[in-house]
mmCIF file of C-alpha atoms in Angstrom:
data_model
loop_
_atom_site.group_PDB
_atom_site.id
_atom_site.type_symbol
_atom_site.label_atom_id
_atom_site.label_comp_id
_atom_site.label_asym_id
_atom_site.label_seq_id
_atom_site.Cartn_x
_atom_site.Cartn_y
_atom_site.Cartn_z
ATOM 1 C CA ARG A 55 35.586 -3.482 -85.292
ATOM 2 C CA LEU A 56 36.139 -1.409 -82.046
ATOM 3 C CA ASP A 57 32.762 -2.885 -80.528
ATOM 4 C CA GLY A 58 33.143 -4.179 -76.887
ATOM 5 C CA THR A 59 36.714 -2.217 -76.167
ATOM 6 C CA ARG A 60 36.908 -1.608 -72.498
ATOM 7 C CA LEU A 61 39.835 0.666 -71.175
ATOM 8 C CA PRO A 62 40.280 3.081 -68.301
ATOM 9 C CA PRO A 63 39.083 6.410 -69.155
ATOM 10 C CA ASP A 64 42.731 7.930 -68.922
ATOM 11 C CA ASP A 65 44.021 5.498 -71.698
ATOM 12 C CA PRO A 66 45.524 6.974 -74.706
ATOM 13 C CA PHE A 67 43.419 4.830 -76.764
ATOM 14 C CA TRP A 68 40.258 7.316 -76.108
ATOM 15 C CA VAL A 69 42.200 10.574 -77.125
ATOM 16 C CA THR A 70 41.871 9.246 -81.103
ATOM 17 C CA TYR A 71 38.994 6.901 -80.736
ATOM 18 C CA THR A 72 36.010 8.400 -79.046
ATOM 19 C CA PRO A 73 33.248 8.228 -81.303
ATOM 20 C CA PRO A 74 32.096 9.553 -83.669
ATOM 21 C CA ASN A 75 34.883 7.941 -85.540
ATOM 22 C CA HIS A 76 33.507 8.427 -89.097
ATOM 23 C CA PHE A 77 30.392 9.948 -91.034
ATOM 24 C CA ASN A 78 27.150 8.214 -89.965
ATOM 25 C CA CYS A 79 29.076 6.439 -87.023
ATOM 26 C CA ARG A 80 26.484 5.326 -84.497
ATOM 27 C CA SER A 81 29.012 4.077 -81.910
ATOM 28 C CA THR A 82 28.680 5.456 -78.113
ATOM 29 C CA VAL A 83 30.676 4.800 -75.058
ATOM 30 C CA ARG A 84 29.352 4.377 -71.320
ATOM 31 C CA ALA A 85 30.835 4.630 -67.996
ATOM 32 C CA ILE A 86 31.702 1.395 -65.741
ATOM 33 C CA PHE A 87 31.845 3.007 -62.341
ATOM 34 C CA LYS A 88 34.400 1.685 -59.926
ATOM 35 C CA GLY A 89 32.841 -0.211 -56.832
ATOM 36 C CA SER A 90 29.652 -1.399 -59.144
ATOM 37 C CA GLU A 91 28.717 -5.198 -59.602
ATOM 38 C CA GLU A 92 29.516 -4.608 -63.533
ATOM 39 C CA ALA A 93 33.025 -3.104 -62.665
ATOM 40 C CA LYS A 94 34.048 -6.558 -60.755
ATOM 41 C CA ARG A 95 33.109 -8.641 -63.917
ATOM 42 C CA VAL A 96 34.640 -6.429 -66.449
ATOM 43 C CA ARG A 97 38.454 -6.886 -67.944
ATOM 44 C CA LYS A 98 40.279 -4.568 -70.199
ATOM 45 C CA TRP A 99 40.471 -5.547 -73.665
ATOM 46 C CA LYS A 100 41.348 -3.638 -76.940
ATOM 47 C CA PRO A 101 41.133 -5.029 -80.441
ATOM 48 C CA LYS A 102 44.423 -6.313 -82.133
ATOM 49 C CA SER A 103 43.457 -4.431 -85.318
ATOM 50 C CA ILE A 104 42.546 -0.732 -85.071
ATOM 51 C CA PRO A 105 41.226 0.755 -88.295
ATOM 52 C CA GLU A 106 42.480 4.235 -89.527
ATOM 53 C CA ILE A 107 40.157 7.315 -88.436
ATOM 54 C CA PRO A 108 39.017 9.655 -91.405
ATOM 55 C CA GLU A 109 40.792 13.112 -91.202
ATOM 56 C CA GLY A 110 38.458 15.455 -89.169
ATOM 57 C CA PHE A 111 37.745 12.850 -86.409
ATOM 58 C CA ALA A 112 40.272 11.175 -84.275
ATOM 59 C CA ALA A 113 39.772 13.425 -81.085
ATOM 60 C CA SER A 114 38.041 12.941 -78.008
ATOM 61 C CA PRO A 115 35.715 15.957 -76.487
ATOM 62 C CA LEU A 116 37.353 15.029 -72.876
ATOM 63 C CA ASP A 117 40.997 15.941 -74.644
ATOM 64 C CA SER A 118 39.832 18.689 -77.291
ATOM 65 C CA TRP A 119 36.752 20.410 -75.993
ATOM 66 C CA TRP A 120 38.805 23.485 -75.522
ATOM 67 C CA LYS A 121 41.227 23.411 -78.689
ATOM 68 C CA LEU A 122 40.697 25.858 -81.700
ATOM 69 C CA THR A 123 41.336 24.715 -85.175
ATOM 70 C CA ASP A 124 43.340 27.193 -87.418
ATOM 71 C CA GLY A 125 40.129 28.244 -89.217
ATOM 72 C CA MET A 126 38.790 29.020 -85.813
ATOM 73 C CA LEU A 127 41.518 30.987 -84.859
ATOM 74 C CA LYS A 128 41.616 32.722 -88.139
ATOM 75 C CA ARG A 129 38.044 34.036 -87.876
ATOM 76 C CA ILE A 130 38.321 35.055 -84.017
ATOM 77 C CA VAL A 131 41.583 37.399 -85.448
ATOM 78 C CA LYS A 132 40.129 38.450 -88.135
ATOM 79 C CA TYR A 133 36.736 39.632 -86.734
ATOM 80 C CA GLY A 134 38.200 40.745 -83.049
ATOM 81 C CA LEU A 135 36.766 38.094 -81.113
ATOM 82 C CA LYS A 136 39.534 37.243 -78.677
ATOM 83 C CA ASP A 137 37.630 38.870 -75.518
ATOM 84 C CA GLU A 138 34.439 37.229 -76.464
ATOM 85 C CA VAL A 139 36.002 33.809 -76.920
ATOM 86 C CA LEU A 140 38.150 34.070 -73.691
ATOM 87 C CA LYS A 141 35.125 34.847 -71.784
ATOM 88 C CA GLU A 142 33.449 31.891 -73.027
ATOM 89 C CA ALA A 143 36.419 29.532 -72.393
ATOM 90 C CA ARG A 144 36.799 31.030 -68.666
ATOM 91 C CA LYS A 145 33.007 29.816 -68.255
ATOM 92 C CA SER A 146 33.791 26.491 -69.467
ATOM 93 C CA CYS A 147 36.811 26.229 -67.205
ATOM 94 C CA ARG A 148 34.355 27.061 -64.111
ATOM 95 C CA LYS A 149 31.960 24.599 -65.135
ATOM 96 C CA ASN A 150 34.715 21.869 -65.396
ATOM 97 C CA PHE A 151 37.075 22.430 -63.065
ATOM 98 C CA GLU A 152 36.074 22.279 -59.205
ATOM 99 C CA ASP A 153 39.258 24.190 -58.082
ATOM 100 C CA TRP A 154 38.945 26.901 -60.394
ATOM 101 C CA GLU A 155 42.322 26.140 -62.120
ATOM 102 C CA CYS A 156 42.246 26.036 -65.710
ATOM 103 C CA PRO A 157 45.446 25.382 -67.935
ATOM 104 C CA GLU A 158 43.333 24.725 -70.982
ATOM 105 C CA PHE A 159 42.024 28.526 -70.703
ATOM 106 C CA GLU A 160 45.593 29.614 -70.671
ATOM 107 C CA GLU A 161 46.267 27.502 -73.648
ATOM 108 C CA VAL A 162 43.251 29.127 -75.457
ATOM 109 C CA ARG A 163 44.880 32.712 -74.809
ATOM 110 C CA LYS A 164 48.127 31.594 -75.939
ATOM 111 C CA LEU A 165 46.946 29.899 -78.952
ATOM 112 C CA ILE A 166 45.174 33.316 -79.997
ATOM 113 C CA ASP A 167 47.861 35.581 -79.074
ATOM 114 C CA SER A 168 50.290 33.518 -81.147
ATOM 115 C CA HIS A 169 48.127 33.455 -84.180
ATOM 116 C CA PHE A 170 47.528 37.079 -83.978
ATOM 117 C CA GLN A 171 51.549 37.988 -83.659
ATOM 118 C CA ARG A 172 51.853 35.453 -86.711
ATOM 119 C CA ARG A 173 49.192 37.020 -89.093
ATOM 120 C CA GLU A 174 50.727 40.688 -87.835
ATOM 121 C CA ALA A 175 54.249 39.820 -88.673
ATOM 122 C CA ILE A 176 53.035 38.708 -92.390
ATOM 123 C CA LYS A 177 50.892 41.539 -92.910
ATOM 124 C CA LYS A 178 53.688 44.093 -91.856
ATOM 125 C CA LEU A 179 56.079 42.585 -94.420
ATOM 126 C CA ILE A 180 54.152 41.259 -97.302
ATOM 127 C CA GLY A 181 50.425 42.471 -96.748
ATOM 128 C CA GLU A 182 47.345 40.708 -97.664
ATOM 129 C CA GLY A 183 46.035 39.294 -101.029
ATOM 130 C CA LYS A 184 49.412 40.011 -102.865
ATOM 131 C CA ALA A 185 50.209 38.213 -106.020
ATOM 132 C CA PRO A 186 53.801 38.751 -107.465
ATOM 133 C CA LYS A 187 54.276 39.998 -111.057
ATOM 134 C CA VAL A 188 56.603 37.939 -113.512
ATOM 135 C CA ILE A 189 57.726 38.830 -116.653
ATOM 136 C CA LEU A 190 56.827 36.337 -119.574
ATOM 137 C CA VAL A 191 58.699 35.520 -122.538
ATOM 138 C CA ASP A 192 56.811 37.784 -124.886
ATOM 139 C CA GLY A 193 57.823 41.032 -122.441
ATOM 140 C CA ARG A 194 54.118 41.180 -120.456
ATOM 141 C CA VAL A 195 53.981 41.599 -117.036
ATOM 142 C CA VAL A 196 51.339 39.606 -115.364
ATOM 143 C CA GLU A 197 50.278 38.032 -112.037
ATOM 144 C CA VAL A 198 52.184 34.808 -111.507
ATOM 145 C CA GLU A 199 50.524 31.251 -112.227
ATOM 146 C CA LYS A 200 51.662 27.732 -112.473
ATOM 147 C CA GLY A 201 52.938 26.647 -115.686
ATOM 148 C CA GLN A 202 54.168 30.081 -117.028
ATOM 149 C CA VAL A 203 57.652 30.038 -118.821
ATOM 150 C CA ILE A 204 59.056 33.630 -117.073
ATOM 151 C CA GLU A 205 62.292 35.741 -117.418
ATOM 152 C CA LEU A 206 64.397 35.596 -114.387
ATOM 153 C CA PHE A 207 67.608 37.398 -113.416
ATOM 154 C CA VAL A 208 70.062 35.246 -111.796
ATOM 155 C CA HIS A 209 71.953 36.881 -108.809
ATOM 156 C CA ASP A 210 75.333 35.176 -109.104
ATOM 157 C CA ALA A 211 78.516 35.370 -111.018
ATOM 158 C CA THR A 212 76.842 35.189 -114.445
ATOM 159 C CA GLN A 213 74.693 38.030 -113.743
ATOM 160 C CA LYS A 214 72.363 37.282 -116.641
ATOM 161 C CA TRP A 215 68.795 36.650 -117.673
ATOM 162 C CA ILE A 216 67.375 32.715 -117.997
ATOM 163 C CA ARG A 217 63.761 31.503 -118.748
ATOM 164 C CA SER A 218 62.401 29.000 -116.282
ATOM 165 C CA LYS A 219 59.242 27.597 -115.769
ATOM 166 C CA VAL A 220 56.908 28.013 -112.595
ATOM 167 C CA VAL A 221 56.411 24.893 -111.042
ATOM 168 C CA GLU A 222 54.572 25.559 -107.908
ATOM 169 C CA ILE A 223 52.369 28.233 -106.426
ATOM 170 C CA PHE A 224 52.181 28.689 -102.617
ATOM 171 C CA GLU A 225 49.885 30.577 -100.445
ATOM 172 C CA ASP A 226 50.058 31.884 -96.662
ATOM 173 C CA GLU A 227 47.058 32.335 -94.521
ATOM 174 C CA LEU A 228 46.462 35.888 -95.579
ATOM 175 C CA GLY A 229 46.040 35.192 -99.105
ATOM 176 C CA ASN A 230 49.589 36.327 -100.341
ATOM 177 C CA ARG A 231 50.715 34.165 -103.206
ATOM 178 C CA TYR A 232 54.538 32.932 -103.846
ATOM 179 C CA TYR A 233 55.964 30.733 -106.275
ATOM 180 C CA ILE A 234 59.057 28.563 -107.081
ATOM 181 C CA THR A 235 60.531 28.323 -110.599
ATOM 182 C CA GLU A 236 62.238 24.913 -112.075
ATOM 183 C CA PHE A 237 65.515 26.663 -112.028
ATOM 184 C CA HIS A 238 65.579 27.317 -108.054
ATOM 185 C CA LEU A 239 64.085 24.317 -107.180
ATOM 186 C CA ARG A 240 66.525 22.157 -108.861
ATOM 187 C CA LYS A 241 69.542 24.229 -108.522
ATOM 188 C CA HIS A 242 69.237 25.522 -104.854
ATOM 189 C CA LEU A 243 66.799 23.074 -103.345
ATOM 190 C CA LEU A 244 67.856 20.014 -105.135
ATOM 191 C CA LYS A 245 71.439 20.504 -106.016
ATOM 192 C CA ASP A 246 73.158 22.995 -103.596
ATOM 193 C CA ASN A 247 70.842 21.582 -100.404
ATOM 194 C CA LEU A 248 70.252 17.982 -101.349
ATOM 195 C CA GLU A 249 72.634 16.164 -99.439
ATOM 196 C CA LYS A 250 71.876 18.439 -96.204
ATOM 197 C CA LEU A 251 67.966 17.736 -96.910
ATOM 198 C CA LYS A 252 68.952 13.829 -97.362
ATOM 199 C CA LYS A 253 70.210 13.954 -93.970
ATOM 200 C CA VAL A 254 67.164 15.140 -92.388
ATOM 201 C CA GLY A 255 64.712 12.771 -94.369
ATOM 202 C CA PHE A 256 63.907 14.470 -97.582
ATOM 203 C CA THR A 257 64.714 12.516 -100.666
ATOM 204 C CA SER A 258 62.551 13.697 -103.586
ATOM 205 C CA GLU A 259 61.338 16.747 -105.010
ATOM 206 C CA LYS A 260 57.474 16.053 -104.039
ATOM 207 C CA GLN A 261 58.746 15.790 -100.246
ATOM 208 C CA ILE A 262 60.259 19.307 -100.605
ATOM 209 C CA VAL A 263 57.452 21.094 -102.450
ATOM 210 C CA SER A 264 54.997 19.439 -99.912
ATOM 211 C CA PHE A 265 57.173 20.837 -96.812
ATOM 212 C CA VAL A 266 57.452 24.536 -98.149
ATOM 213 C CA ARG A 267 53.652 24.386 -98.985
ATOM 214 C CA LYS A 268 53.119 23.573 -95.269
ATOM 215 C CA ALA A 269 55.793 25.970 -93.862
ATOM 216 C CA ILE A 270 54.409 28.842 -95.669
ATOM 217 C CA LYS A 271 50.831 28.105 -94.843
ATOM 218 C CA ARG A 272 51.385 27.626 -91.297
ATOM 219 C CA PRO A 273 54.826 28.652 -90.361
ATOM 220 C CA GLN A 274 55.899 27.933 -86.741
ATOM 221 C CA VAL A 275 58.975 30.430 -87.179
ATOM 222 C CA ILE A 276 59.238 33.842 -89.224
ATOM 223 C CA VAL A 277 62.270 35.472 -89.532
ATOM 224 C CA TYR A 278 63.125 38.582 -91.409
ATOM 225 C CA ASP A 279 66.671 38.549 -93.322
ATOM 226 C CA ALA A 280 67.549 42.450 -93.852
ATOM 227 C CA ASP A 281 70.339 41.839 -95.877
ATOM 228 C CA LYS A 282 68.168 39.835 -98.522
ATOM 229 C CA ASN A 283 65.037 41.486 -97.839
ATOM 230 C CA ALA A 284 63.713 38.237 -97.759
ATOM 231 C CA ILE A 285 61.156 36.435 -95.412
ATOM 232 C CA LEU A 286 61.726 33.037 -93.921
ATOM 233 C CA PHE A 287 59.056 30.709 -92.984
ATOM 234 C CA GLY A 288 60.229 27.916 -90.610
ATOM 235 C CA ARG A 289 58.858 24.686 -89.372
ATOM 236 C CA LYS A 290 60.212 21.992 -87.091
ATOM 237 C CA ILE A 291 60.741 18.512 -88.409
ATOM 238 C CA GLU A 292 60.725 15.258 -86.612
ATOM 239 C CA THR A 293 64.901 15.441 -86.606
ATOM 240 C CA GLU A 294 65.392 17.050 -82.680
ATOM 241 C CA GLY A 295 66.618 20.655 -82.914
ATOM 242 C CA ILE A 296 66.201 21.183 -86.644
ATOM 243 C CA ILE A 297 64.328 23.776 -88.328
ATOM 244 C CA LEU A 298 63.810 24.018 -92.092
ATOM 245 C CA LEU A 299 63.070 27.728 -93.430
ATOM 246 C CA PRO A 300 62.182 28.439 -97.116
ATOM 247 C CA THR A 301 63.135 31.704 -97.987
ATOM 248 C CA VAL A 302 60.928 33.999 -99.826
ATOM 249 C CA GLY A 303 62.019 37.179 -101.578
ATOM 250 C CA ILE A 304 59.673 39.984 -100.278
ATOM 251 C CA ASP A 305 59.774 42.127 -103.347
ATOM 252 C CA SER A 306 59.504 39.064 -105.856
ATOM 253 C CA GLY A 307 57.614 36.709 -104.042
ATOM 254 C CA GLU A 308 59.943 33.798 -105.203
ATOM 255 C CA VAL A 309 61.238 30.957 -103.049
ATOM 256 C CA LYS A 310 64.871 30.496 -103.945
ATOM 257 C CA THR A 311 66.354 28.354 -101.362
ATOM 258 C CA ILE A 312 65.872 26.550 -98.065
ATOM 259 C CA LEU A 313 67.780 27.311 -94.799
ATOM 260 C CA ILE A 314 68.545 24.566 -92.537
ATOM 261 C CA ARG A 315 69.038 25.616 -88.660
ATOM 262 C CA ARG A 316 69.950 23.445 -85.689
ATOM 263 C CA ASN A 317 70.997 26.570 -83.483
ATOM 264 C CA LYS A 318 68.688 29.419 -82.913
ATOM 265 C CA PHE A 319 68.746 32.607 -84.501
ATOM 266 C CA GLN A 320 69.977 35.640 -82.825
ATOM 267 C CA ASN A 321 68.190 38.770 -83.308
ATOM 268 C CA THR A 322 70.848 40.790 -85.082
ATOM 269 C CA ARG A 323 71.236 43.379 -87.769
ATOM 270 C CA ARG A 324 70.532 40.873 -90.264
ATOM 271 C CA TYR A 325 68.199 38.464 -88.958
ATOM 272 C CA LYS A 326 65.314 39.384 -86.747
ATOM 273 C CA VAL A 327 62.893 36.789 -85.140
ATOM 274 C CA LEU A 328 59.357 37.970 -85.725
ATOM 275 C CA HIS A 329 57.478 35.176 -84.579
ATOM 276 C CA SER A 330 58.086 31.536 -82.902
ATOM 277 C CA GLU A 331 56.046 28.848 -81.453
ATOM 278 C CA VAL A 332 59.156 26.487 -81.044
ATOM 279 C CA GLU A 333 60.568 26.344 -77.532
ATOM 280 C CA GLY A 334 64.064 27.949 -77.344
ATOM 281 C CA TRP A 335 63.802 30.087 -80.609
#
């Protein structure tokens, strides 16, 4: 369906649709040079119906030859390969840029440093491969699993123990596990914060859980709350200037609520920003 597409090399189309565009794709592209006889005859053309590209493709080597995936960054930091990777990135810059200036090199360096900072913040507060313990209704203390009915102590005016089901398990990039119960999902996220969440586009339990999973797996902002001994994993959403921060108890591993912030955190006695990839935060 893309056969015959003719567009300038700087057209945004090529950022997504440069072949290969799917498994076993045999398409290719070729250059038509300005001033050639062929260039005089060719006119721009783009198909009206453009197919969706499977996940893992949708990229151009002209745009992404220097980019690193989260998996690459994880291995670079884990195995101490930063200097080696930057050395190779510098070589690639010198091959591709005549003036020896290479903004892409700085982008690679910033990505590695940012990933290292994020991992160190989580490791310092939580550790690696930690799984929280919970109390089952029969009194046993075990590692948390989805579907368990557990005993919870409610820190409110009632100050009582209740039973609630573990509805979701989340995992960060260091393998630490966190959980949310039906009680806190329905009470704090869906009841207490529902109107605020609706205003920023969250209308269902599924949407909220999906966002919490993404924020914990790949946070753009990490804040420590000293008063509650909690870690806030934040991500920016499409609504301008809004950061949503699922809050996890460091001792319990339990997601209890989600904070919605438009203004940035100031480092205070209570809050400390440990990592931020969002401008102005």
